[in-house]
Amino acid sequence: MTSPYSRPLPPLSDLPPPRELPREESSLVPPHEIIVESRRALAGRLLRISWAPGLVILALWYLLLILYVTGASPTFWWLSALVALDDPMYLRAAMSSLGFSTSGLWTAFLLLPTLATALSLSLLLLAPSAIAGMDPRRYLSEAGFQREVATRLTAVLMIPPALVVAALPLSIAVGVPQPWSGLGAGPLMALSLGLGALLIAWVLVRRTVGAPKVLGLEAAAALETVGRLDRDLDARRAAAKRVLAQDRRHLPPNRATPAASAALTPRGALTSLALIARACLTWVAPAAAGLGWIVFGITDLVTTVGGMTQADLAQVSSPLRWQMVAVGVPAAGLVALGVSLAPGLAVLAAQNQRDLVVDQRTYSSWAHRARVNPWEARVASLTGWISAGLALLGLVLTAVLLALLGSATPVAWVGIILGALVLVPLLGAGASAAMRGGLRDVLYGSAGKYMRREAPHALVAPDIGTRAQRAKDPAVRAALRRRLQAEGGDHTLEIFDLDAAGERLWVDDGEPGATDTAVREADLARGRLPDFGGEGSALTGGDETGGSHPAEDPPGRHQIPDSVTELRKP
C-alpha cells in the first residue's frame, strides 16, 4: 500500500513460478515475537471479555427456545394468544394440545438458556488452542489475520447452538419423543428462522471477540490510516508493510507447473468447495432463511385455518415426503461435486485470455485487477456461471424425478421455482466472489507458503509454558543466535546478551542448542569426567576431534582422573 501521490508501478509479466519458503518451527520463535505470555494468559483474557459474547449467546438461546415452543404450530399459537386476551383458559388448553405444560415451560425458560450459555462459554477454555499457533506473518494482510482470529473464536462459541439446530431435524427423523412429531410447515418455518438467528448471532459474536480486544493489537483500520496519512515517512512506510504484503502467487500460473492444473486435483476441488460454501453463508443462506420463513409460514397459516377443528395440531402432515429427500440429497451432492470442479473448468475455458494479461501483480482493488488481468476476471466470472448452471440443472433434474414419481407437492414446486429465480443467481454471484479472493488459494495453496509479511510478531502464544520460560530455552537462544549471524551486520552486543542471559550456549552442529549442563550430564552418564577447561575439554571446544578425549594422556600432564572408576581408586 502506497501513498496516493506515489507514482504507479510498472507492469510485470512473464514472472517465474513463485518459490516456496521453508516453514519455521513455532517452538523456536523467540519470546519477543510472541503476542501473549502463555495460553493460560490468553484464556484469562477471553474469560474477562466473555460477558459480551455471553449476552449475545444468551439472547440466541432464548430465541431458539421460543422458536422451538411456537414451532409446533406458530399460527395456532398466535391465534390462541389473541383468544386468551378474553379467556386465559384457552391458552392453557392450546398449550396442552400442543404437548406443553405450564411448569415445564417455566422450568425450560428459567434454566435451559442459562445452562446452554454456560456450556458455550466453557468452550472458551479450548479456544486458545484454536488461535495460539497462528503466525501473523503468513497472512497477506493485518486485516485478514485479525478476521481469522475473530472467525476461529466465534466458531468455537457457536458450536453448541449450531449443533442443536442441525440435530433437531435428525432427532425428529429417528423418532425422539418431543412436541414436534414431524417436520410440518410450522417446524420448518421455525428451522428457517433458527438459521437466520444463527447468522445474525454469528455476526454479533464476531464483533465482540475481535483481535484488538483479545490480543491487544492495534486495529487494522487504524494501522491502515497510519500507512496512508502519517506525517512521518518512515512510520508510514513501516505501517504500510504491516498492513499488506505483496502476494507472490501470480496469475495465470506458468504453463506445465503443478499450479496450472491444481484446480482439478482433490486438494484444489476441496479448497474450491470450502471457499464457495463460505461465500454462500453470506450470499445464499440469508435469502434461503427468508424464503423458508415466507413459504412455510404461509403454508402453516393455510393448514391451521383450514383445520381449526383438528384435535391435535402437533400431529400435522409434513409438506415434505421421503421421495423428496431421496431425490434431493443425491442431487445436492452432485451439484456440490460439480461446483467444486467449476474453477478447474473455468481455468481450462479461459486459456485464450492468457496473452491479454498486462500485469500479473495482485492488486487489492478488484476493479484494477480485472482491468490488467483479464484471465483472472474471466475465470472468476466463468466459475459463477458454471456453478449457477449446475445448480439450475440439479433443480430441473429434481423436478423431473419428483414429477415422474408423483411426489411433487405444491410446496415443493414453489421451492423449486423460488430456488431457480432467487437462490441459483445468488449461488453464481457467491461462487464468483469466492474466486475473486480465493483463486490463488485453489491453484497455489495459502499465501504463507510463498511470502512473509513484515510484522512484529510471529506467534500468538507459546505451545508450552510461557514467554519467560521460552527465553531460557537453550534451543530458542541458539536458533536466535544463528539467525542473527545469518542476517549479517554487527550483532555482537545482541549475541553477547544472549550468551550472558543464562548458561553459555554449547554451539556445536552435532548438538544444536545444548548447554554446558547438558554436555556435563552426558559425559557423566558415559562415566567420563571433563578436564574442567583444560586442553581437549568438551567445554571449550577442545581439540580438532570435536572435544573427544585422547585415549592416553602423557604421564605427569595432570592428575585429574578421566572416569568415575579412576576417581574411586586409592
Coordinates of C-alpha atoms in Angstrom, one line a residue:
M1 CA 0.0 0.0 0.0
T2 CA 1.5 3.3 -1.0
S3 CA 0.6 7.0 -0.8
P4 CA -2.0 8.1 -3.4
Y5 CA 0.6 10.6 -4.7
S6 CA 3.3 8.0 -5.4
R7 CA 4.0 7.0 -9.0
P8 CA 2.3 3.9 -10.4
L9 CA 4.4 0.8 -10.5
P10 CA 5.4 -0.5 -13.9
P11 CA 3.6 -3.7 -15.1
L12 CA 5.1 -7.1 -14.5
S13 CA 4.5 -10.1 -16.8
D14 CA 6.2 -13.4 -17.6
L15 CA 7.1 -13.9 -14.0
P16 CA 8.8 -17.1 -12.9
P17 CA 6.9 -19.6 -10.6
P18 CA 6.9 -18.5 -7.0
R19 CA 9.4 -20.1 -4.7
E20 CA 8.1 -21.9 -1.6
L21 CA 9.6 -20.8 1.7
P22 CA 10.5 -23.3 4.4
R23 CA 8.2 -23.3 7.3
E24 CA 9.7 -22.1 10.6
E25 CA 9.4 -24.2 13.7
S26 CA 6.9 -22.5 16.1
S27 CA 8.8 -23.9 19.0
L28 CA 11.9 -21.8 18.1
V29 CA 10.1 -18.5 17.9
P30 CA 11.9 -16.0 20.2
P31 CA 9.8 -14.6 23.1
H32 CA 9.8 -11.0 21.9
E33 CA 7.9 -12.2 18.7
I34 CA 5.1 -13.8 20.7
I35 CA 2.0 -11.8 21.3
V36 CA 0.6 -13.3 24.5
E37 CA 2.6 -14.5 27.6
S38 CA 1.0 -18.0 27.6
R39 CA -2.1 -20.0 26.7
R40 CA -3.3 -19.6 30.2
A41 CA -3.0 -15.8 29.9
L42 CA -4.9 -16.0 26.6
A43 CA -7.7 -18.0 28.3
G44 CA -7.8 -15.4 31.0
R45 CA -8.2 -12.6 28.5
L46 CA -11.1 -14.4 26.8
L47 CA -12.8 -15.0 30.1
R48 CA -12.6 -11.3 31.0
I49 CA -14.4 -10.3 27.9
S50 CA -16.8 -13.3 27.8
W51 CA -19.7 -11.2 29.2
A52 CA -20.2 -9.5 25.8
P53 CA -20.5 -12.7 23.6
G54 CA -22.3 -14.3 26.6
L55 CA -25.1 -11.8 26.4
V56 CA -25.5 -12.4 22.6
I57 CA -25.5 -16.2 23.0
L58 CA -28.0 -16.0 25.9
A59 CA -30.3 -14.0 23.7
L60 CA -29.8 -16.5 20.9
W61 CA -30.7 -19.5 23.2
Y62 CA -33.9 -17.7 24.4
L63 CA -34.8 -17.0 20.7
L64 CA -34.2 -20.7 19.8
L65 CA -36.3 -21.9 22.7
I66 CA -39.2 -19.6 21.7
L67 CA -38.9 -20.9 18.1
Y68 CA -39.0 -24.5 19.4
V69 CA -42.0 -23.9 21.5
T70 CA -44.0 -22.0 18.9
G71 CA -42.7 -24.0 16.0
A72 CA -45.2 -26.8 16.6
S73 CA -47.8 -24.6 15.1
P74 CA -46.9 -20.9 15.0
T75 CA -50.3 -19.7 13.6
F76 CA -52.2 -21.7 16.2
W77 CA -50.1 -20.2 19.0
W78 CA -50.7 -16.6 17.9
L79 CA -54.5 -17.3 17.4
S80 CA -54.6 -18.8 20.8
A81 CA -52.8 -15.8 22.3
L82 CA -55.4 -13.5 20.8
V83 CA -58.3 -15.5 22.1
A84 CA -56.6 -15.7 25.5
L85 CA -57.0 -12.0 25.9
D86 CA -60.7 -12.7 26.5
D87 CA -60.4 -16.1 28.1
P88 CA -57.0 -17.1 29.6
M89 CA -58.0 -20.7 30.0
Y90 CA -58.0 -21.1 26.2
L91 CA -54.2 -20.5 26.1
R92 CA -53.7 -23.4 28.6
A93 CA -55.9 -25.6 26.6
A94 CA -53.9 -24.8 23.4
M95 CA -50.6 -25.4 25.3
S96 CA -51.8 -28.8 26.4
S97 CA -53.0 -29.7 22.9
L98 CA -49.5 -28.9 21.6
G99 CA -47.8 -31.1 24.2
F100 CA -46.5 -28.5 26.6
S101 CA -47.2 -27.8 30.3
T102 CA -47.0 -24.6 32.3
S103 CA -44.5 -26.0 34.8
G104 CA -42.3 -27.4 32.0
L105 CA -42.2 -24.1 30.1
W106 CA -41.3 -22.2 33.3
T107 CA -38.5 -24.6 34.0
A108 CA -37.3 -24.5 30.5
F109 CA -37.2 -20.7 30.2
L110 CA -35.5 -20.3 33.6
L111 CA -32.8 -23.0 33.2
L112 CA -32.1 -24.1 29.6
P113 CA -30.8 -20.8 28.1
T114 CA -28.6 -20.1 31.1
L115 CA -27.1 -23.6 31.2
A116 CA -26.7 -23.6 27.4
T117 CA -24.9 -20.3 27.6
A118 CA -22.6 -21.6 30.3
L119 CA -21.8 -24.6 28.1
S120 CA -20.9 -22.3 25.2
L121 CA -18.7 -20.0 27.4
S122 CA -17.0 -23.1 28.9
L123 CA -15.6 -23.8 25.4
L124 CA -13.5 -20.6 25.8
L125 CA -11.1 -22.7 27.7
L126 CA -10.5 -24.6 24.5
A127 CA -10.4 -21.5 22.3
P128 CA -6.7 -20.7 22.9
S129 CA -5.8 -23.9 21.1
A130 CA -7.6 -22.6 18.0
I131 CA -5.5 -19.4 17.7
A132 CA -2.3 -20.0 19.7
G133 CA -0.4 -21.5 16.8
M134 CA -1.3 -18.8 14.2
D135 CA 1.6 -16.9 12.6
P136 CA 0.6 -13.3 11.6
R137 CA 3.4 -13.2 9.0
R138 CA 1.8 -15.9 7.0
Y139 CA -1.3 -13.8 6.3
L140 CA -1.3 -11.4 3.4
S141 CA -2.8 -8.5 5.4
E142 CA -3.2 -7.5 9.0
A143 CA -7.0 -7.3 8.4
G144 CA -7.0 -10.9 7.2
F145 CA -5.1 -12.1 10.2
Q146 CA -7.4 -10.3 12.6
R147 CA -10.5 -11.6 10.8
E148 CA -9.3 -15.1 11.0
V149 CA -8.7 -14.8 14.8
A150 CA -12.3 -13.5 15.3
T151 CA -13.7 -16.2 13.0
R152 CA -12.0 -19.0 14.9
L153 CA -13.1 -17.8 18.3
T154 CA -16.6 -17.3 17.0
A155 CA -16.7 -20.8 15.6
V156 CA -15.8 -22.2 18.9
L157 CA -18.5 -20.3 20.8
M158 CA -21.2 -21.1 18.2
I159 CA -20.6 -24.8 18.2
P160 CA -23.4 -25.7 20.7
P161 CA -26.3 -23.7 19.1
A162 CA -25.3 -24.8 15.6
L163 CA -25.3 -28.4 16.7
V164 CA -28.7 -28.1 18.3
V165 CA -30.3 -26.5 15.2
A166 CA -28.7 -29.2 13.0
A167 CA -29.6 -32.1 15.3
L168 CA -33.3 -31.2 15.8
P169 CA -34.5 -32.4 12.3
L170 CA -32.4 -35.6 12.8
S171 CA -34.0 -36.2 16.2
I172 CA -37.4 -35.9 14.6
A173 CA -36.4 -38.3 11.8
V174 CA -35.3 -41.0 14.3
G175 CA -38.5 -40.6 16.4
V176 CA -37.2 -38.9 19.6
P177 CA -40.2 -38.1 21.8
Q178 CA -40.9 -34.4 21.7
P179 CA -43.7 -31.9 20.9
W180 CA -42.6 -31.8 17.3
S181 CA -44.0 -35.1 16.0
G182 CA -43.0 -34.3 12.4
L183 CA -41.5 -31.7 10.1
G184 CA -44.6 -29.9 9.3
A185 CA -44.9 -26.4 7.9
G186 CA -44.6 -24.8 11.4
P187 CA -41.4 -26.7 12.4
L188 CA -39.8 -26.0 9.0
M189 CA -40.6 -22.3 9.4
A190 CA -39.0 -22.3 12.9
L191 CA -35.9 -24.0 11.5
S192 CA -35.7 -21.3 8.8
L193 CA -35.9 -18.6 11.4
G194 CA -33.4 -20.5 13.6
L195 CA -30.9 -20.5 10.7
G196 CA -31.4 -16.7 10.3
A197 CA -30.9 -16.3 14.1
L198 CA -27.6 -18.2 13.9
L199 CA -26.3 -16.0 11.1
I200 CA -27.2 -12.8 13.0
A201 CA -25.7 -14.1 16.2
W202 CA -22.5 -15.1 14.4
V203 CA -22.0 -11.5 13.2
L204 CA -22.7 -10.0 16.6
V205 CA -20.4 -12.5 18.5
R206 CA -17.7 -12.0 15.9
R207 CA -17.6 -8.3 16.7
T208 CA -17.3 -8.9 20.5
V209 CA -14.2 -11.2 20.1
G210 CA -12.1 -9.1 17.7
A211 CA -8.3 -9.5 17.7
P212 CA -7.7 -6.0 19.1
K213 CA -9.8 -6.8 22.2
V214 CA -8.5 -10.4 22.7
L215 CA -4.8 -9.9 21.8
G216 CA -4.4 -6.2 22.5
L217 CA -3.3 -5.4 18.9
E218 CA -3.7 -2.2 17.0
A219 CA -6.8 -2.3 14.9
A220 CA -6.2 -3.0 11.2
A221 CA -8.2 0.1 10.1
A222 CA -6.1 2.3 12.4
L223 CA -2.9 0.8 11.1
E224 CA -4.0 1.4 7.5
T225 CA -4.7 5.1 8.4
V226 CA -1.1 5.4 9.7
G227 CA 0.1 3.8 6.5
R228 CA -1.7 6.4 4.4
L229 CA -1.7 9.6 6.3
D230 CA 1.1 9.6 8.9
R231 CA 3.5 12.6 8.6
D232 CA 6.5 10.5 9.4
L233 CA 7.5 8.9 6.2
D234 CA 9.4 6.1 7.9
A235 CA 6.4 5.3 10.2
R236 CA 4.1 5.4 7.1
R237 CA 6.3 3.0 5.2
A238 CA 6.6 0.6 8.1
A239 CA 2.9 0.6 8.7
A240 CA 2.1 0.1 5.0
K241 CA 4.3 -3.0 5.0
R242 CA 2.5 -4.3 8.0
V243 CA -1.0 -3.6 6.5
L244 CA -0.5 -5.6 3.3
A245 CA 2.2 -7.7 1.8
Q246 CA 2.8 -8.4 -1.9
D247 CA 1.2 -11.7 -3.0
R248 CA 3.8 -13.9 -4.8
R249 CA 1.2 -16.2 -6.3
H250 CA 0.8 -14.5 -9.7
L251 CA -2.0 -15.4 -12.2
P252 CA -2.2 -17.0 -14.6
P253 CA 0.2 -19.7 -13.3
N254 CA 3.1 -20.7 -15.5
R255 CA 2.3 -23.5 -18.0
A256 CA 3.4 -27.0 -17.2
T257 CA 3.6 -26.3 -13.5
P258 CA 1.6 -28.0 -10.7
A259 CA -0.4 -24.8 -10.1
A260 CA -1.7 -24.8 -13.7
S261 CA -3.8 -27.9 -13.1
A262 CA -4.2 -27.8 -9.4
A263 CA -7.8 -26.8 -9.5
L264 CA -8.8 -30.2 -10.8
T265 CA -6.9 -32.1 -8.1
P266 CA -8.6 -33.4 -4.9
R267 CA -6.9 -30.6 -2.9
G268 CA -8.0 -27.9 -5.3
A269 CA -11.5 -29.2 -5.5
L270 CA -11.9 -29.4 -1.8
T271 CA -10.5 -25.9 -1.4
S272 CA -12.8 -24.6 -4.1
L273 CA -15.8 -26.2 -2.4
A274 CA -14.8 -24.7 1.0
L275 CA -14.4 -21.2 -0.4
I276 CA -17.7 -21.3 -2.3
A277 CA -19.5 -22.7 0.7
R278 CA -18.1 -20.0 2.9
A279 CA -19.2 -17.4 0.4
C280 CA -22.7 -18.9 0.3
L281 CA -23.1 -18.2 4.0
T282 CA -23.1 -14.6 3.0
W283 CA -24.9 -14.7 -0.3
V284 CA -27.3 -17.7 -0.2
A285 CA -28.0 -18.6 3.4
P286 CA -29.8 -15.3 4.4
A287 CA -32.0 -15.5 1.3
A288 CA -32.8 -19.2 1.9
A289 CA -33.8 -18.5 5.5
G290 CA -36.1 -15.6 4.5
L291 CA -37.7 -17.6 1.7
G292 CA -38.2 -20.6 4.1
W293 CA -39.9 -18.3 6.6
I294 CA -42.3 -16.9 4.0
V295 CA -43.2 -20.2 2.2
F296 CA -43.6 -22.3 5.3
G297 CA -45.2 -19.5 7.2
I298 CA -47.9 -19.2 4.6
T299 CA -48.3 -23.0 4.4
D300 CA -48.7 -23.2 8.2
L301 CA -51.3 -20.4 8.1
V302 CA -53.3 -22.2 5.4
T303 CA -53.0 -25.5 7.2
T304 CA -54.1 -24.1 10.5
V305 CA -57.0 -22.1 9.3
G306 CA -58.2 -25.0 7.1
G307 CA -58.2 -27.4 10.1
M308 CA -59.3 -25.5 13.1
T309 CA -61.3 -28.4 14.3
Q310 CA -58.3 -30.7 14.4
A311 CA -57.8 -32.2 17.9
D312 CA -54.0 -32.2 18.0
L313 CA -52.3 -29.6 15.9
A314 CA -48.9 -31.1 16.8
Q315 CA -49.8 -34.1 14.6
V316 CA -49.8 -32.3 11.2
S317 CA -48.9 -33.6 7.8
S318 CA -45.5 -32.6 6.6
P319 CA -45.1 -30.8 3.2
L320 CA -42.0 -32.9 2.8
R321 CA -42.1 -36.5 1.6
W322 CA -39.5 -39.2 1.8
Q323 CA -39.2 -39.2 -2.0
M324 CA -38.1 -35.5 -1.9
V325 CA -35.3 -36.4 0.5
A326 CA -34.4 -39.5 -1.6
V327 CA -34.1 -37.4 -4.7
G328 CA -33.0 -34.0 -3.3
V329 CA -30.0 -35.3 -1.3
P330 CA -28.2 -37.1 -4.2
A331 CA -29.0 -34.2 -6.5
A332 CA -27.5 -31.7 -4.0
G333 CA -24.4 -34.0 -3.7
L334 CA -23.9 -34.0 -7.5
V335 CA -24.3 -30.2 -7.6
A336 CA -21.7 -29.8 -4.8
L337 CA -19.3 -32.1 -6.8
G338 CA -19.8 -30.0 -9.9
V339 CA -19.3 -26.7 -8.0
S340 CA -16.1 -28.0 -6.6
L341 CA -14.8 -28.6 -10.1
A342 CA -16.2 -25.3 -11.5
P343 CA -12.9 -23.3 -11.0
G344 CA -10.9 -26.0 -12.8
L345 CA -13.3 -26.0 -15.7
A346 CA -13.1 -22.2 -15.8
V347 CA -9.3 -22.3 -15.9
L348 CA -9.5 -24.5 -18.9
A349 CA -12.0 -22.4 -20.6
A350 CA -10.1 -19.1 -20.1
Q351 CA -6.9 -20.2 -21.8
N352 CA -7.4 -17.7 -24.7
Q353 CA -7.1 -14.8 -22.2
R354 CA -3.6 -15.6 -21.1
D355 CA -2.0 -13.4 -23.8
L356 CA -4.1 -10.4 -22.8
V357 CA -2.7 -10.2 -19.3
V358 CA -0.9 -6.8 -18.8
D359 CA 0.2 -7.1 -15.2
Q360 CA 0.5 -10.2 -13.0
R361 CA 0.6 -8.3 -9.7
T362 CA -2.0 -9.0 -7.1
Y363 CA -3.7 -5.6 -6.6
S364 CA -6.0 -5.1 -3.6
S365 CA -8.7 -3.4 -5.8
W366 CA -10.7 -6.0 -7.8
A367 CA -11.5 -3.3 -10.5
H368 CA -7.8 -2.7 -11.1
R369 CA -7.0 -6.5 -11.1
A370 CA -9.8 -7.2 -13.6
R371 CA -8.6 -4.4 -15.9
V372 CA -4.9 -5.5 -16.1
N373 CA -5.6 -9.3 -15.7
P374 CA -8.5 -10.4 -18.0
W375 CA -7.6 -14.1 -17.4
E376 CA -8.4 -13.8 -13.7
A377 CA -11.6 -11.9 -14.3
R378 CA -12.7 -14.5 -16.9
V379 CA -12.0 -17.4 -14.5
A380 CA -14.0 -15.8 -11.7
S381 CA -16.9 -15.0 -14.0
L382 CA -17.0 -18.4 -15.6
T383 CA -16.9 -20.1 -12.1
G384 CA -20.1 -18.2 -11.2
W385 CA -21.8 -19.1 -14.4
I386 CA -20.8 -22.8 -14.3
S387 CA -21.9 -23.0 -10.6
A388 CA -25.3 -21.4 -11.3
G389 CA -25.8 -23.6 -14.4
L390 CA -25.1 -26.8 -12.4
A391 CA -27.4 -25.7 -9.6
L392 CA -30.2 -25.0 -12.1
L393 CA -29.6 -28.3 -13.8
G394 CA -29.9 -30.0 -10.4
L395 CA -33.2 -28.3 -9.7
V396 CA -34.6 -29.3 -13.1
L397 CA -33.4 -32.9 -12.5
T398 CA -35.1 -32.9 -9.1
A399 CA -38.4 -31.5 -10.5
V400 CA -38.4 -34.1 -13.3
L401 CA -37.8 -37.0 -11.0
L402 CA -40.4 -35.8 -8.5
A403 CA -43.0 -35.4 -11.3
L404 CA -42.2 -38.9 -12.5
L405 CA -42.6 -40.3 -9.0
G406 CA -45.8 -38.3 -8.5
S407 CA -44.4 -36.9 -5.2
A408 CA -44.2 -33.2 -6.1
T409 CA -46.4 -31.2 -3.7
P410 CA -47.4 -27.5 -4.2
V411 CA -44.8 -26.5 -1.6
A412 CA -42.1 -28.4 -3.5
W413 CA -43.0 -26.7 -6.8
V414 CA -42.9 -23.3 -5.0
G415 CA -39.5 -24.1 -3.5
I416 CA -38.1 -25.2 -6.9
I417 CA -39.3 -22.1 -8.7
L418 CA -38.0 -19.7 -6.0
G419 CA -34.7 -21.6 -5.9
A420 CA -34.3 -21.2 -9.6
L421 CA -35.3 -17.5 -9.6
V422 CA -33.5 -16.4 -6.4
L423 CA -31.0 -18.9 -4.9
V424 CA -29.4 -20.0 -8.2
P425 CA -28.3 -16.5 -9.2
L426 CA -27.1 -15.8 -5.7
L427 CA -25.1 -19.0 -5.8
G428 CA -23.4 -17.9 -9.0
A429 CA -22.6 -14.5 -7.5
G430 CA -21.2 -16.1 -4.4
A431 CA -19.0 -18.5 -6.3
S432 CA -17.7 -15.7 -8.5
A433 CA -17.0 -13.6 -5.3
A434 CA -15.2 -16.5 -3.7
M435 CA -12.8 -16.9 -6.7
R436 CA -12.0 -13.2 -6.7
G437 CA -10.4 -13.5 -3.4
G438 CA -9.6 -17.3 -3.3
L439 CA -8.5 -18.4 -6.8
R440 CA -4.8 -18.2 -5.7
D441 CA -5.6 -20.5 -2.7
V442 CA -7.1 -23.0 -5.1
L443 CA -4.2 -23.0 -7.5
Y444 CA -1.2 -22.5 -5.2
G445 CA -2.3 -23.0 -1.6
S446 CA -2.1 -20.5 1.2
A447 CA -0.2 -17.3 0.7
G448 CA 2.0 -18.0 3.7
K449 CA 3.8 -20.7 1.7
Y450 CA 5.4 -18.1 -0.6
M451 CA 5.8 -14.9 1.5
R452 CA 6.3 -13.5 5.0
R453 CA 4.6 -10.2 5.8
E454 CA 6.6 -7.8 7.8
A455 CA 5.0 -7.9 11.3
P456 CA 6.4 -7.6 14.8
H457 CA 5.0 -10.9 15.9
A458 CA 5.4 -14.5 14.6
L459 CA 3.2 -16.4 17.1
V460 CA 0.1 -15.8 19.1
A461 CA 1.0 -17.8 22.2
P462 CA 3.6 -20.4 23.2
D463 CA 2.6 -24.0 22.7
I464 CA 4.2 -25.0 26.1
G465 CA 5.0 -22.8 29.0
T466 CA 5.4 -19.0 29.0
R467 CA 7.5 -16.5 27.1
A468 CA 9.7 -16.1 30.2
Q469 CA 10.4 -19.8 30.2
R470 CA 11.0 -19.8 26.4
A471 CA 13.6 -17.1 26.9
K472 CA 15.6 -19.6 29.0
D473 CA 15.3 -22.4 26.4
P474 CA 18.8 -23.1 25.0
A475 CA 17.4 -24.3 21.7
V476 CA 15.5 -21.0 21.2
R477 CA 18.5 -18.9 22.1
A478 CA 20.7 -21.0 19.8
A479 CA 18.2 -20.5 16.9
L480 CA 18.1 -16.8 17.5
R481 CA 21.9 -16.7 17.7
R482 CA 22.2 -18.4 14.3
R483 CA 19.6 -16.1 12.8
L484 CA 21.5 -13.0 14.0
Q485 CA 24.7 -14.4 12.5
A486 CA 22.9 -15.1 9.2
E487 CA 21.4 -11.7 8.9
G488 CA 24.8 -10.0 8.6
G489 CA 25.7 -6.7 10.2
D490 CA 27.1 -6.1 13.6
H491 CA 25.1 -8.1 16.2
T492 CA 27.9 -8.5 18.6
L493 CA 26.2 -6.9 21.5
E494 CA 22.9 -8.9 20.9
I495 CA 24.8 -12.2 20.7
F496 CA 26.7 -11.3 23.9
D497 CA 23.4 -10.6 25.7
L498 CA 22.2 -14.0 24.5
D499 CA 25.3 -15.7 25.8
A500 CA 25.2 -13.8 29.1
A501 CA 21.4 -14.3 29.6
G502 CA 21.8 -17.8 31.0
E503 CA 24.1 -20.7 30.7
R504 CA 26.7 -20.4 27.9
L505 CA 25.3 -22.0 24.8
W506 CA 27.0 -25.1 23.5
V507 CA 27.4 -24.1 19.9
D508 CA 28.0 -27.4 18.1
D509 CA 26.5 -28.6 14.8
G510 CA 26.2 -32.1 16.4
E511 CA 24.3 -30.9 19.4
P512 CA 22.4 -27.7 18.5
G513 CA 21.0 -25.8 21.4
A514 CA 22.7 -27.8 24.1
T515 CA 24.1 -26.2 27.2
D516 CA 27.1 -26.7 29.3
T517 CA 25.0 -28.6 31.8
A518 CA 23.7 -30.9 29.2
V519 CA 27.2 -31.7 28.0
R520 CA 28.4 -32.4 31.5
E521 CA 25.4 -34.6 32.2
A522 CA 26.1 -36.6 29.0
D523 CA 29.7 -37.0 30.0
L524 CA 28.8 -38.3 33.5
A525 CA 26.3 -40.7 32.0
R526 CA 29.1 -42.3 30.0
G527 CA 31.2 -42.5 33.1
R528 CA 33.7 -39.8 31.9
L529 CA 34.7 -36.6 33.7
P530 CA 35.6 -33.4 31.9
D531 CA 39.0 -31.9 32.5
F532 CA 37.4 -28.7 33.7
G533 CA 38.6 -26.3 31.0
G534 CA 41.9 -27.7 30.1
E535 CA 43.1 -28.5 26.6
G536 CA 40.9 -31.0 24.8
S537 CA 38.0 -30.2 27.0
A538 CA 34.5 -30.6 25.6
L539 CA 33.6 -27.4 27.4
T540 CA 36.0 -25.2 25.5
G541 CA 35.6 -26.7 22.0
G542 CA 38.9 -28.6 22.6
D543 CA 41.0 -30.3 20.0
E544 CA 40.4 -30.9 16.3
T545 CA 38.5 -34.1 17.1
G546 CA 35.5 -32.1 18.3
G547 CA 36.2 -32.3 22.0
S548 CA 36.8 -36.0 22.2
H549 CA 39.3 -37.2 24.8
P550 CA 42.5 -38.9 23.7
A551 CA 42.9 -42.5 24.5
E552 CA 46.1 -41.9 26.6
D553 CA 47.4 -38.7 28.2
P554 CA 51.1 -38.1 28.6
P555 CA 52.2 -39.1 32.0
G556 CA 52.5 -36.3 34.5
R557 CA 50.5 -33.9 32.5
H558 CA 47.8 -33.5 35.2
Q559 CA 46.3 -35.6 37.9
I560 CA 42.7 -35.2 37.1
P561 CA 41.0 -38.6 36.6
D562 CA 39.4 -39.4 33.3
S563 CA 36.5 -41.5 34.6
V564 CA 34.4 -42.2 37.7
T565 CA 36.1 -45.6 38.0
E566 CA 39.6 -44.0 38.3
L567 CA 38.1 -41.5 40.8
R568 CA 37.3 -44.4 43.1
K569 CA 40.9 -45.8 43.0
P570 CA 43.1 -45.0 46.1

